[in-house]
PDB file of C-alpha atoms and ligand atoms in Angstrom:
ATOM      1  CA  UNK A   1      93.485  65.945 123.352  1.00  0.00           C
ATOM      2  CA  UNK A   2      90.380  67.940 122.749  1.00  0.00           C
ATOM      3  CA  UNK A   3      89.547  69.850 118.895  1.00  0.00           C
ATOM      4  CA  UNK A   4      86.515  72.438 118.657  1.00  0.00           C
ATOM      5  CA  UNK A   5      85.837  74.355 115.677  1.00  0.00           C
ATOM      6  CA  UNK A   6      84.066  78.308 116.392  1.00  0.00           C
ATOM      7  CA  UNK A   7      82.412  80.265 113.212  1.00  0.00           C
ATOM      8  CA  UNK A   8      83.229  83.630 112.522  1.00  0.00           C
ATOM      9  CA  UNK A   9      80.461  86.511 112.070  1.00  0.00           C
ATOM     10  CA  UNK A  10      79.366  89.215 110.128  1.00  0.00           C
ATOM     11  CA  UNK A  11      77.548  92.159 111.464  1.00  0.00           C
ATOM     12  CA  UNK A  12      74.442  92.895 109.229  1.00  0.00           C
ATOM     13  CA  UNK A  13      73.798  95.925 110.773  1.00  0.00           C
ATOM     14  CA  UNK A  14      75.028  97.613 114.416  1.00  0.00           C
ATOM     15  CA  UNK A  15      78.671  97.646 114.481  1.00  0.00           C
ATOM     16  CA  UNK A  16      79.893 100.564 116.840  1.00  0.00           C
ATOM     17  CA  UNK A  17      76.583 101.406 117.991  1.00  0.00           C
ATOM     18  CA  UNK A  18      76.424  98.414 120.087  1.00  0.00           C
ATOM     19  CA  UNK A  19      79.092  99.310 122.448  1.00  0.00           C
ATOM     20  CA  UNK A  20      76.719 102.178 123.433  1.00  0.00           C
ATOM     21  CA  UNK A  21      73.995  99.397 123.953  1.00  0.00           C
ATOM     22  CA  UNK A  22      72.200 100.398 120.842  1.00  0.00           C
ATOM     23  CA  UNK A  23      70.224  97.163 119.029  1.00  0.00           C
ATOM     24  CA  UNK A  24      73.135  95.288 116.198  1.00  0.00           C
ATOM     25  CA  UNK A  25      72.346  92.289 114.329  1.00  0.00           C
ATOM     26  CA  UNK A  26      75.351  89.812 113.685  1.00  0.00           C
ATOM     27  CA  UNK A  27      75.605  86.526 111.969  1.00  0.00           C
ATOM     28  CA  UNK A  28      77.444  83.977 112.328  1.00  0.00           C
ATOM     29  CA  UNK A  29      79.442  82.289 109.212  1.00  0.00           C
ATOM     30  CA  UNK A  30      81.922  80.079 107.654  1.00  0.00           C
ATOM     31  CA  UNK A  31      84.814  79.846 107.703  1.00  0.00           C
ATOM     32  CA  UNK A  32      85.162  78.059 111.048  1.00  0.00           C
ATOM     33  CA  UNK A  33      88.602  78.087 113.056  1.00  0.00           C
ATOM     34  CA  UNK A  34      89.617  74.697 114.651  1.00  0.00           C
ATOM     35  CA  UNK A  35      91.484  74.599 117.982  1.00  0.00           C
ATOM     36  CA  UNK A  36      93.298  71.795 119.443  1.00  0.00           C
ATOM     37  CA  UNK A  37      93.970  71.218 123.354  1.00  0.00           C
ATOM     38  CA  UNK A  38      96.158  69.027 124.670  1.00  0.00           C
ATOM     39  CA  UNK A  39      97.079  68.735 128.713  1.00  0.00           C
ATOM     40  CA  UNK A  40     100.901  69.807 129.191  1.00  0.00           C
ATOM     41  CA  UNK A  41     102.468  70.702 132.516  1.00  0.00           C
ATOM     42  CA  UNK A  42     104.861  73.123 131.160  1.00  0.00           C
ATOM     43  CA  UNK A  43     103.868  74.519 127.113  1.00  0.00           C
ATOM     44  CA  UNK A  44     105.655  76.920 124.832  1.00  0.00           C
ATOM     45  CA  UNK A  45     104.430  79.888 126.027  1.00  0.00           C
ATOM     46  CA  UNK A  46     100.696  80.829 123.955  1.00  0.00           C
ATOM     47  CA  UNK A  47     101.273  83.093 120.576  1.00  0.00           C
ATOM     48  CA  UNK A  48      97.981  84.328 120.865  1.00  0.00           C
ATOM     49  CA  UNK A  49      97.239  86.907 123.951  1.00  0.00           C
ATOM     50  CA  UNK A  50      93.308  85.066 123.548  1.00  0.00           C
ATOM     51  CA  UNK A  51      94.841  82.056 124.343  1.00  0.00           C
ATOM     52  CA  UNK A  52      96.787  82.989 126.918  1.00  0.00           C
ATOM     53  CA  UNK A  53      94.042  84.678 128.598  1.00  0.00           C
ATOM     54  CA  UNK A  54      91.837  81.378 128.762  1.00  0.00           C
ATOM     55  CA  UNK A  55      94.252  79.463 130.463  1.00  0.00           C
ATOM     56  CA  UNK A  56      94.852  81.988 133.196  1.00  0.00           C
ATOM     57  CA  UNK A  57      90.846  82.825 133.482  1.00  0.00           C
ATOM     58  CA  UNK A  58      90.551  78.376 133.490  1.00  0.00           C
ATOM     59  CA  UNK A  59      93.613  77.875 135.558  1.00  0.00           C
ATOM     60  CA  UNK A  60      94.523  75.286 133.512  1.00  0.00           C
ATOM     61  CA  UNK A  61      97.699  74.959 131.349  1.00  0.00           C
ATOM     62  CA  UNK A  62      97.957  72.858 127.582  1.00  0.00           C
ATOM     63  CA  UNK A  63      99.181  73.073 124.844  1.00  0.00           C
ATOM     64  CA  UNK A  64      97.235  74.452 121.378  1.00  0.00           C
ATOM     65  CA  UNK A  65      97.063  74.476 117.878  1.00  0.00           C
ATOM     66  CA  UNK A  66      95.292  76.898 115.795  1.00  0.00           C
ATOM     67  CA  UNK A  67      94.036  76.042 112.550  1.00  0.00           C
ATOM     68  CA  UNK A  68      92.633  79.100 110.575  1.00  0.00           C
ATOM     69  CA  UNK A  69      90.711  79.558 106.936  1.00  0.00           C
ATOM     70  CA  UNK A  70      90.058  83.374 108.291  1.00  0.00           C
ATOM     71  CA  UNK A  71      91.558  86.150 108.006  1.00  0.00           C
ATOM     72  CA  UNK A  72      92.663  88.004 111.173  1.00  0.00           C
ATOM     73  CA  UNK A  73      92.214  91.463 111.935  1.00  0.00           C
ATOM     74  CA  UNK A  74      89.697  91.647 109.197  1.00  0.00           C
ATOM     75  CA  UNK A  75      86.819  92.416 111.096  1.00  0.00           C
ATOM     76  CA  UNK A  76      85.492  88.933 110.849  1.00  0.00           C
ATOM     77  CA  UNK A  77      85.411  87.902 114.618  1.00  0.00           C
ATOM     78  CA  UNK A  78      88.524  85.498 114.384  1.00  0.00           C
ATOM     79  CA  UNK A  79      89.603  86.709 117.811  1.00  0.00           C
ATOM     80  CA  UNK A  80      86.416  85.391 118.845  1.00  0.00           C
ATOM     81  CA  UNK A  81      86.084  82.451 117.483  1.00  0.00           C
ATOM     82  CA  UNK A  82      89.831  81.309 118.526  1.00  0.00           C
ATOM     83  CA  UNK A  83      88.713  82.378 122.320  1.00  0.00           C
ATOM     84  CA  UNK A  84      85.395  80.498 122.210  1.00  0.00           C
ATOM     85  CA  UNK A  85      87.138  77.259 120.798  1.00  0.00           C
ATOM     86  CA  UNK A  86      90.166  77.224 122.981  1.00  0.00           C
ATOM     87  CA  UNK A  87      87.811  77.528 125.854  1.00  0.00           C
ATOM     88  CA  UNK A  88      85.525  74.794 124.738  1.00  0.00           C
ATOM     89  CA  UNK A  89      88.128  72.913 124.174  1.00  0.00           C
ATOM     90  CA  UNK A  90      89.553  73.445 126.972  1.00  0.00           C
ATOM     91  CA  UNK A  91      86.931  72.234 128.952  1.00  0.00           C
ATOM     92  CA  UNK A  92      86.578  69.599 127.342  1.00  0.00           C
ATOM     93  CA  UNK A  93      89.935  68.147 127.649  1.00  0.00           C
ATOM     94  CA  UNK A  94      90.032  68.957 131.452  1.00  0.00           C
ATOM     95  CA  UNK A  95      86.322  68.252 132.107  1.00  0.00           C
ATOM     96  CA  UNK A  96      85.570  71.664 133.635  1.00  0.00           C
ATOM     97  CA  UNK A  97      81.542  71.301 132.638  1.00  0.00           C
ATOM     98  CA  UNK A  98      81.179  74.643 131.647  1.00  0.00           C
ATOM     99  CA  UNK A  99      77.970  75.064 129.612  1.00  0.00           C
ATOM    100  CA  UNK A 100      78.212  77.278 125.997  1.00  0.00           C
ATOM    101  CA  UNK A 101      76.007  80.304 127.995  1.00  0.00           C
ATOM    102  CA  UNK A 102      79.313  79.818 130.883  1.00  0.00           C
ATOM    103  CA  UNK A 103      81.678  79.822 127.500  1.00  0.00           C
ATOM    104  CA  UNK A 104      79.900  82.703 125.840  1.00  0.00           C
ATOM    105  CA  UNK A 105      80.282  85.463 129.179  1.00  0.00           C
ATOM    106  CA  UNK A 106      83.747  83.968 129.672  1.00  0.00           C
ATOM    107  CA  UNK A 107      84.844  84.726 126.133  1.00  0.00           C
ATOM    108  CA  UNK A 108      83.255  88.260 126.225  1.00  0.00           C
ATOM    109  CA  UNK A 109      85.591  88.731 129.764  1.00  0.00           C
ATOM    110  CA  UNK A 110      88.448  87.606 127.593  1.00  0.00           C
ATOM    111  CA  UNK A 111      87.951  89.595 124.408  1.00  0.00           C
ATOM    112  CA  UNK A 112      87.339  92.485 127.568  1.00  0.00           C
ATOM    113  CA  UNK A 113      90.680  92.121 128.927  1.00  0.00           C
ATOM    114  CA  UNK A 114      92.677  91.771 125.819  1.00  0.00           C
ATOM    115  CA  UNK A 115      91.275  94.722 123.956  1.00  0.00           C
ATOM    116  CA  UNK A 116      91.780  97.107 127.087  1.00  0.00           C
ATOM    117  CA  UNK A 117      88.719  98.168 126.848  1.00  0.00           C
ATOM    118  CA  UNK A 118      85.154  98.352 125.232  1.00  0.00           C
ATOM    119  CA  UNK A 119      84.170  95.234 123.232  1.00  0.00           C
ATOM    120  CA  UNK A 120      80.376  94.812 123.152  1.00  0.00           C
ATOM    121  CA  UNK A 121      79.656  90.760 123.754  1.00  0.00           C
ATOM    122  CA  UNK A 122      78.311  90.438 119.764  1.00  0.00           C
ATOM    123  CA  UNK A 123      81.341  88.499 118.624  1.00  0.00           C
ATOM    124  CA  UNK A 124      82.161  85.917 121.377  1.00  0.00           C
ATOM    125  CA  UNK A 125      78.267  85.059 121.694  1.00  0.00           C
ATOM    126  CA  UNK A 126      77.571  84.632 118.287  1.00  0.00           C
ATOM    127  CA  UNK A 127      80.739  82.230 117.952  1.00  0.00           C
ATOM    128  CA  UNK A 128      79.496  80.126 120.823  1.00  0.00           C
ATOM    129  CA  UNK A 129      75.634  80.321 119.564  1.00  0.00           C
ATOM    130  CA  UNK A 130      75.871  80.423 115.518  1.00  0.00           C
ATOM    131  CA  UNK A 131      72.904  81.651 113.368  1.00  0.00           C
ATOM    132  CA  UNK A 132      71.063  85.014 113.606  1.00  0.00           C
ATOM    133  CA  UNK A 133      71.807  86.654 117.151  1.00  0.00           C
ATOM    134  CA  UNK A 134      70.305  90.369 117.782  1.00  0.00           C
ATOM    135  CA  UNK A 135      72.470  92.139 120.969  1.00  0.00           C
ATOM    136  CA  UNK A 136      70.304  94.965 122.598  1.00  0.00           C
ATOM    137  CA  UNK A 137      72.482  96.097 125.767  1.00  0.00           C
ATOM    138  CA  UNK A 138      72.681  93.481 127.958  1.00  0.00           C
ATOM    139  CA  UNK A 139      70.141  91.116 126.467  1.00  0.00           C
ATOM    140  CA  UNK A 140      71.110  88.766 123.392  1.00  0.00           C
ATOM    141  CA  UNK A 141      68.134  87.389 121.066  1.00  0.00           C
ATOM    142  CA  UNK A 142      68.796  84.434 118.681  1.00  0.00           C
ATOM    143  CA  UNK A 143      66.840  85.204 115.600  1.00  0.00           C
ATOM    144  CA  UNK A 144      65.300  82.163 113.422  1.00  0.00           C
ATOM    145  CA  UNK A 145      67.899  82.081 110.517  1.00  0.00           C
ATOM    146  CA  UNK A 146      67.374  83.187 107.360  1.00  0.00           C
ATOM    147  CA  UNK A 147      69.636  81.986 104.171  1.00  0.00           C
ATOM    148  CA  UNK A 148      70.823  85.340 103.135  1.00  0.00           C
ATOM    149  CA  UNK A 149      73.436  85.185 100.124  1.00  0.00           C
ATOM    150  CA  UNK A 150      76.514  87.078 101.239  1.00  0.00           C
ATOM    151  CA  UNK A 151      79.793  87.973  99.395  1.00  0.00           C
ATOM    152  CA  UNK A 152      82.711  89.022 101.795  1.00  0.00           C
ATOM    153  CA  UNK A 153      85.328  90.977 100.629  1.00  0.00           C
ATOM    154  CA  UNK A 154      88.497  91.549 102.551  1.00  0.00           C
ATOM    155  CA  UNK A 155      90.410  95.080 102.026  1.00  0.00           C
ATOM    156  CA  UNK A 156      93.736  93.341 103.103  1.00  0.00           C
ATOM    157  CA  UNK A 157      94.037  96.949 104.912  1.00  0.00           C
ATOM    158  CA  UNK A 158      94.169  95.788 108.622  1.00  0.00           C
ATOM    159  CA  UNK A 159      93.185  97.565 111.179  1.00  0.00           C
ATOM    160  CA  UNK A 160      92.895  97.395 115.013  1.00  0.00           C
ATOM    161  CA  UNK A 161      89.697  97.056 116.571  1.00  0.00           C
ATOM    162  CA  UNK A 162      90.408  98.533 119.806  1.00  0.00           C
ATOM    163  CA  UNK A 163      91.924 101.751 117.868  1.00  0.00           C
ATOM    164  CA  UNK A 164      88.792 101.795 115.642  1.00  0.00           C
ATOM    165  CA  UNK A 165      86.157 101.902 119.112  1.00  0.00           C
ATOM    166  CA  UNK A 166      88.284 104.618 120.898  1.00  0.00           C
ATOM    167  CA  UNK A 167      88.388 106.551 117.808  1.00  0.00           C
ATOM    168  CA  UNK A 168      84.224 106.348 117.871  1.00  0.00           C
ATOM    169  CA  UNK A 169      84.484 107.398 121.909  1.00  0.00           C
ATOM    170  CA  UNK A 170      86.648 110.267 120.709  1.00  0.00           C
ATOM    171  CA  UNK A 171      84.456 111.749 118.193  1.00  0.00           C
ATOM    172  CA  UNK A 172      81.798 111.048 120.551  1.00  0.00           C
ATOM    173  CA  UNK A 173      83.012 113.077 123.219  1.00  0.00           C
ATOM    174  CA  UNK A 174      84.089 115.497 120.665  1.00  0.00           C
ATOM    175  CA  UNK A 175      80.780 116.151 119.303  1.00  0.00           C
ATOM    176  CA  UNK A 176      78.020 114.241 121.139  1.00  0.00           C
ATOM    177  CA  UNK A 177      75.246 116.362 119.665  1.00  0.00           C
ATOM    178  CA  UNK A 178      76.235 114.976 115.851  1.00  0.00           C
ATOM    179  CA  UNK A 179      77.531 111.440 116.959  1.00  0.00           C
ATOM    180  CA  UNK A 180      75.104 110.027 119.734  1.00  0.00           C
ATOM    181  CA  UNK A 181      72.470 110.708 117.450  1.00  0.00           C
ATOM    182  CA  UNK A 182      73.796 108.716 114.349  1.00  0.00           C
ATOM    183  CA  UNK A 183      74.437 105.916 116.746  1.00  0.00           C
ATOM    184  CA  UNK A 184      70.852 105.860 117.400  1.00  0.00           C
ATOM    185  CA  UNK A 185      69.928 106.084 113.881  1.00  0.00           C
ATOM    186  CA  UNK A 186      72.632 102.952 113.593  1.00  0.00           C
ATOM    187  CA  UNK A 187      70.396 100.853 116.146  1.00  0.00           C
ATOM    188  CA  UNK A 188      67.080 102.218 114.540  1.00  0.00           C
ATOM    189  CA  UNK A 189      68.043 100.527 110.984  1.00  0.00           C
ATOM    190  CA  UNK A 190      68.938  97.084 112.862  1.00  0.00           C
ATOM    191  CA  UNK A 191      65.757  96.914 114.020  1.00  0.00           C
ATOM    192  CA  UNK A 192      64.066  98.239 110.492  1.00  0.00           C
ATOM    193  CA  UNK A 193      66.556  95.674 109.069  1.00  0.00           C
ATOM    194  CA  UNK A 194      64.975  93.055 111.402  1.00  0.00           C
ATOM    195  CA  UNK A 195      61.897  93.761 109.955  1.00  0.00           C
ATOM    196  CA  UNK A 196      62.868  93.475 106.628  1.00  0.00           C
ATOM    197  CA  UNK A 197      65.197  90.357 106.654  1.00  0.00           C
ATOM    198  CA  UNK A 198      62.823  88.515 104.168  1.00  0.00           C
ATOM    199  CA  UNK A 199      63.070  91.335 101.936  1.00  0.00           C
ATOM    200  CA  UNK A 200      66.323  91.383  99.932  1.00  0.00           C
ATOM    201  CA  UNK A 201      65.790  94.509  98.143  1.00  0.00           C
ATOM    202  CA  UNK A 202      64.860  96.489 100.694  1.00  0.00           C
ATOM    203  CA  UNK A 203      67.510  94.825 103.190  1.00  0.00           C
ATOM    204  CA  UNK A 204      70.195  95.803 100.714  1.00  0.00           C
ATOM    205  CA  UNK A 205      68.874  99.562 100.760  1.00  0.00           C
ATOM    206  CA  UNK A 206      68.989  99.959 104.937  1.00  0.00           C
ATOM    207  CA  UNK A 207      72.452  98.222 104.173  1.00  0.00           C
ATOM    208  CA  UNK A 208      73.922 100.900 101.785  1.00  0.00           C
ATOM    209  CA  UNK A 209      72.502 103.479 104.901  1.00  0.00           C
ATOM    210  CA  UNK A 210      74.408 101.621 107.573  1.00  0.00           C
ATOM    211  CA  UNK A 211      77.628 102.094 105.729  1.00  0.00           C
ATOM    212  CA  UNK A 212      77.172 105.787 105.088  1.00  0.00           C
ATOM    213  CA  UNK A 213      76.362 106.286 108.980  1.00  0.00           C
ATOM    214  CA  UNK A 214      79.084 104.376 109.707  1.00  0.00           C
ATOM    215  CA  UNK A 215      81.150 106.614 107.251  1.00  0.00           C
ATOM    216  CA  UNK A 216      79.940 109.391 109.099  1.00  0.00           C
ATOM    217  CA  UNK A 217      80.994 108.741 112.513  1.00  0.00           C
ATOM    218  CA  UNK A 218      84.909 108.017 110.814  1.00  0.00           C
ATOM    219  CA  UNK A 219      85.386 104.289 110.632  1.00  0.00           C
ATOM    220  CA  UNK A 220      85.255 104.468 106.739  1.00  0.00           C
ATOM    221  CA  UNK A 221      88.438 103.785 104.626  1.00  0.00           C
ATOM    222  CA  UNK A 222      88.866 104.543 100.837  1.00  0.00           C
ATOM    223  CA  UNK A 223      89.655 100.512 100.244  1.00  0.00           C
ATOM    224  CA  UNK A 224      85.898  99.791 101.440  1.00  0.00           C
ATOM    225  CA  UNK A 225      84.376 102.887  99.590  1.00  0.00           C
ATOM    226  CA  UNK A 226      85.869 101.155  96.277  1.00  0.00           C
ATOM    227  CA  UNK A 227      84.574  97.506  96.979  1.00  0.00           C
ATOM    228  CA  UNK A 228      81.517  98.963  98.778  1.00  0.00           C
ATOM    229  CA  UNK A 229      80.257 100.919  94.989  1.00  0.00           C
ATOM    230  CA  UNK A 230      82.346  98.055  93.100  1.00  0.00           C
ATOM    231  CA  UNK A 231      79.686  95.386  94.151  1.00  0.00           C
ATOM    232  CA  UNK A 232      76.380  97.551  94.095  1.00  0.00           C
ATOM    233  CA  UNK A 233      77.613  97.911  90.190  1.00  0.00           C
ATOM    234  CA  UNK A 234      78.205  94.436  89.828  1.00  0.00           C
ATOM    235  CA  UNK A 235      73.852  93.885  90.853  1.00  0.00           C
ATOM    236  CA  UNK A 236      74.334  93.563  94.932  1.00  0.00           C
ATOM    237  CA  UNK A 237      71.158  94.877  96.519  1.00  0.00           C
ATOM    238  CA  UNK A 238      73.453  96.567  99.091  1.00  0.00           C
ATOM    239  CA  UNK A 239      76.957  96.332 100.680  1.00  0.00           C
ATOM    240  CA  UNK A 240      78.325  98.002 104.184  1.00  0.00           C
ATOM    241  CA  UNK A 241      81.575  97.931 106.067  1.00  0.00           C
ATOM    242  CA  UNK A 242      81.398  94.782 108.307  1.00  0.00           C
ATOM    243  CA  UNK A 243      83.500  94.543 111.856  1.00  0.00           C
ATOM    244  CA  UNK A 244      85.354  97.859 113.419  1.00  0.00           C
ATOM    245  CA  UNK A 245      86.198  99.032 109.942  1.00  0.00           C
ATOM    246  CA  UNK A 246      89.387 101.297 109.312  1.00  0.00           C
ATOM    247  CA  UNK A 247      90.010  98.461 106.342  1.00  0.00           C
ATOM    248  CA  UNK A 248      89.223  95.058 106.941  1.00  0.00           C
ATOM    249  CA  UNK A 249      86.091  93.740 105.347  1.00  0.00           C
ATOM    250  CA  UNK A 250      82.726  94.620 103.541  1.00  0.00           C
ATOM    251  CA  UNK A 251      79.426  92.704 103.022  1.00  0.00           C
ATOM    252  CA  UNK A 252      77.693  92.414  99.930  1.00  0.00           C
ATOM    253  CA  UNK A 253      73.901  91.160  99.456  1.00  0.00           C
ATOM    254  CA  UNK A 254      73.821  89.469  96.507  1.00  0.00           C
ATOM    255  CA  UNK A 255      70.724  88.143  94.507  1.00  0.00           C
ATOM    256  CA  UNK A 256      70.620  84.515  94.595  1.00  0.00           C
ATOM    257  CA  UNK A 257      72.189  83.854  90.973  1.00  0.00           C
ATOM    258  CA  UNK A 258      74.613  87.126  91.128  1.00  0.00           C
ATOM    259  CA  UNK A 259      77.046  85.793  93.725  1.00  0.00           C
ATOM    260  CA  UNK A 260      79.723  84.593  90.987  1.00  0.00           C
ATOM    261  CA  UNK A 261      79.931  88.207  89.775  1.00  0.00           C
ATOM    262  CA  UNK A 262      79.739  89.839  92.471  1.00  0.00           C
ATOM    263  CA  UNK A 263      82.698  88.103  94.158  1.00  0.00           C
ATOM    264  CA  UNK A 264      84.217  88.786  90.746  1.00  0.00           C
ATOM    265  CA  UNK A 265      84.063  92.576  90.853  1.00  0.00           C
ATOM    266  CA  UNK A 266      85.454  92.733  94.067  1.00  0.00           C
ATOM    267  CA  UNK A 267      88.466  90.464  92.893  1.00  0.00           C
ATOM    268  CA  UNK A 268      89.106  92.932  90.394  1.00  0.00           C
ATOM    269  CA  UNK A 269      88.505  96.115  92.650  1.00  0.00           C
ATOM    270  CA  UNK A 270      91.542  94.578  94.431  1.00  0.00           C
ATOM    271  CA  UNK A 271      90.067  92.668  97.378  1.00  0.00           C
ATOM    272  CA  UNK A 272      90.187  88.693  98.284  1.00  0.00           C
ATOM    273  CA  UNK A 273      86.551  87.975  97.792  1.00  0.00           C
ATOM    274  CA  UNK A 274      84.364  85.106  98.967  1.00  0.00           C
ATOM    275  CA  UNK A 275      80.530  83.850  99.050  1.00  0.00           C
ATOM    276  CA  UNK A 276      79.710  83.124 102.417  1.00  0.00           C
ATOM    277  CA  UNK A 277      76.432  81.892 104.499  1.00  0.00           C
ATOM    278  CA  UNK A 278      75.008  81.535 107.919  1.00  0.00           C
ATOM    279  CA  UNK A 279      76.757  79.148 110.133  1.00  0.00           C
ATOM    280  CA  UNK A 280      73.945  77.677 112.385  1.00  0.00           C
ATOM    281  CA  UNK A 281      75.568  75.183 114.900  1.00  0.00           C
ATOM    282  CA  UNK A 282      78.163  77.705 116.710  1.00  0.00           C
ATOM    283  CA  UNK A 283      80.947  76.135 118.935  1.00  0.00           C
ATOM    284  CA  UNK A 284      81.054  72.710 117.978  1.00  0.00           C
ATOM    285  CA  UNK A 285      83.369  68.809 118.922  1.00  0.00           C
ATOM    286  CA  UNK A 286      84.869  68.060 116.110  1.00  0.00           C
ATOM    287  CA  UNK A 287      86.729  64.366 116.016  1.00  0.00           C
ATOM    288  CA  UNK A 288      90.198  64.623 117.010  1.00  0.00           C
ATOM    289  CA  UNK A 289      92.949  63.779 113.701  1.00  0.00           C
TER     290      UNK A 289
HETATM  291  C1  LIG B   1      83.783  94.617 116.033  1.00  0.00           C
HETATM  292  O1  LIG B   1      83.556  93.407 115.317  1.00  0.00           O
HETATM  293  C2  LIG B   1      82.500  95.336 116.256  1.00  0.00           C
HETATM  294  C3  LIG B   1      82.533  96.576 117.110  1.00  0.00           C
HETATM  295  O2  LIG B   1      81.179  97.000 117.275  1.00  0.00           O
HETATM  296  C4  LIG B   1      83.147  96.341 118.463  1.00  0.00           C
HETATM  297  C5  LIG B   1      82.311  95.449 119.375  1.00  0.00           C
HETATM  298  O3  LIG B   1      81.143  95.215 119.125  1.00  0.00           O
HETATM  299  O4  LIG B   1      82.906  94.991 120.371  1.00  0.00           O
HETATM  300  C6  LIG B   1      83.280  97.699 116.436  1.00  0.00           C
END
């Protein structure tokens, strides 16, 4: 028997624009999800498609138990994280020797075939890596963490990921002359936001941009507009949409002592709030219960 835990991310800046191999900046954070592995000739068949998928792609069969603090289909990489644990521990409890880069480009093929379609490699590799992690195309930069003060709130609107990136490629093909160029404005602020990571006030501002491009190219929702203006009110230096939006969750930057009412304003604009940080040590062994 074999237990990893995997965090979960946030994307500071770059959602959408990434699967068009424009720069996106994604961190990773806590919650973590734990997966147990066990060996087992013939298991219940897997719940989770993820799961199901790293067995066949291993060629290995076990049993698993998923144990979750996140929310799913929230925007919050949990598909991620559950594929980057089960794999790790996967290989772990068989002894397969894969290395985390191996676990990372396996995960992205996973997260691939399940979704049908685009998924840009941000989510499985910051699982597997932790911290800071900027994605340009093909290459993947881990960035020196910073301890940035986050408050997450969740819509409790869910929405499908997949749905949200073809509805992008529609409007893209739809209009390319309005949409490709707001996807390069997208990657422009990550790497302005890069630049500025140090700077909270100024961080918060390229924030409140990122959601109103993102807006723009129709992966808004009315649930996010009210907990995206709820938490600027309540003193955050800026808040965006984080994940495929459609619903799911926003990101507030919150000044070091205005977490507490920050997360409060968003309780009270309806959402299930929470004060989150940076999750260094990615895909981890944790001791087995
Ligand atoms: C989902 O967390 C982020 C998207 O950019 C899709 C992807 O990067 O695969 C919408």
């Amino acid at each position: 028997m074999a237990t990893w835990s995997a965090p979960g991310k946030v994307f500071l800046f770059g959602e959408h624009a990434v699967v068009y191999g424009k720069p996106g900046l994604a961190m990773a954070i806590k919650p973590r999800i734990h997966v147990t592995v066990r060996r087992h000739r013939h298991p219940a068949p897997a719940k989770s498609p993820y799961v199901e998928q790293c067995f066949r792609e291993l060629g290995v069969t076990g049993s698993v138990y998923v144990m979750s603090q996140m929310p799913s289909s929230a925007g919050l990489g949990s598909s991620a994280a559950v594929t980057v644990a089960t794999l790790s521990a996967t290989n772990d409890e068989f002894r397969l020797e894969l290395d985390r880069e191996e676990i990372a480009t396996i995960a992205h093929r996973i997260e691939q075939a399940v979704q049908k379609g685009r998924a840009s490699p941000t989510d499985t590799y910051v699982s597997t890596m932790g911290g800071l992690v900027l994605i340009m195309g093909e290459a993947r930069r881990r960035i020196p963490p910073t301890n940035l003060s986050l408050v997450v709130g969740n819509t409790q609107v869910s929405h499908s990921t997949s749905r949200m990136v073809e509805l992008v490629a529609e409007e893209r093909q739809r209009c390319p002359d309005v949409i490709s160029p707001i996807l390069d404005a997208i990657g422009a602020l990550t790497l302005e936001g890069l630049r500025k990571l140090d700077e909270p006030k100024e961080l918060g501002r390229l924030m409140d941009v990122n959601h109103a491009l993102l807006d723009a190219i129709g992966v808004g929702h009315p649930s996010l507009t009210k907990l995206v203006i709820a938490a600027r009110a309540a003193g955050a230096f800026g808040a965006k949409l984080t994940g495929a939006g459609g619903g799911g969750c926003m990101i507030a930057l919150a000044p070091r002592t205005g977490k507490t009412r920050i997360t409060g304003a968003l309780d009270a604009a309806g959402a299930k709030a929470f004060i989150t940080t940076i999750d260094t040590a990615g895909v981890r062994k944790e001791h087995d219960a």
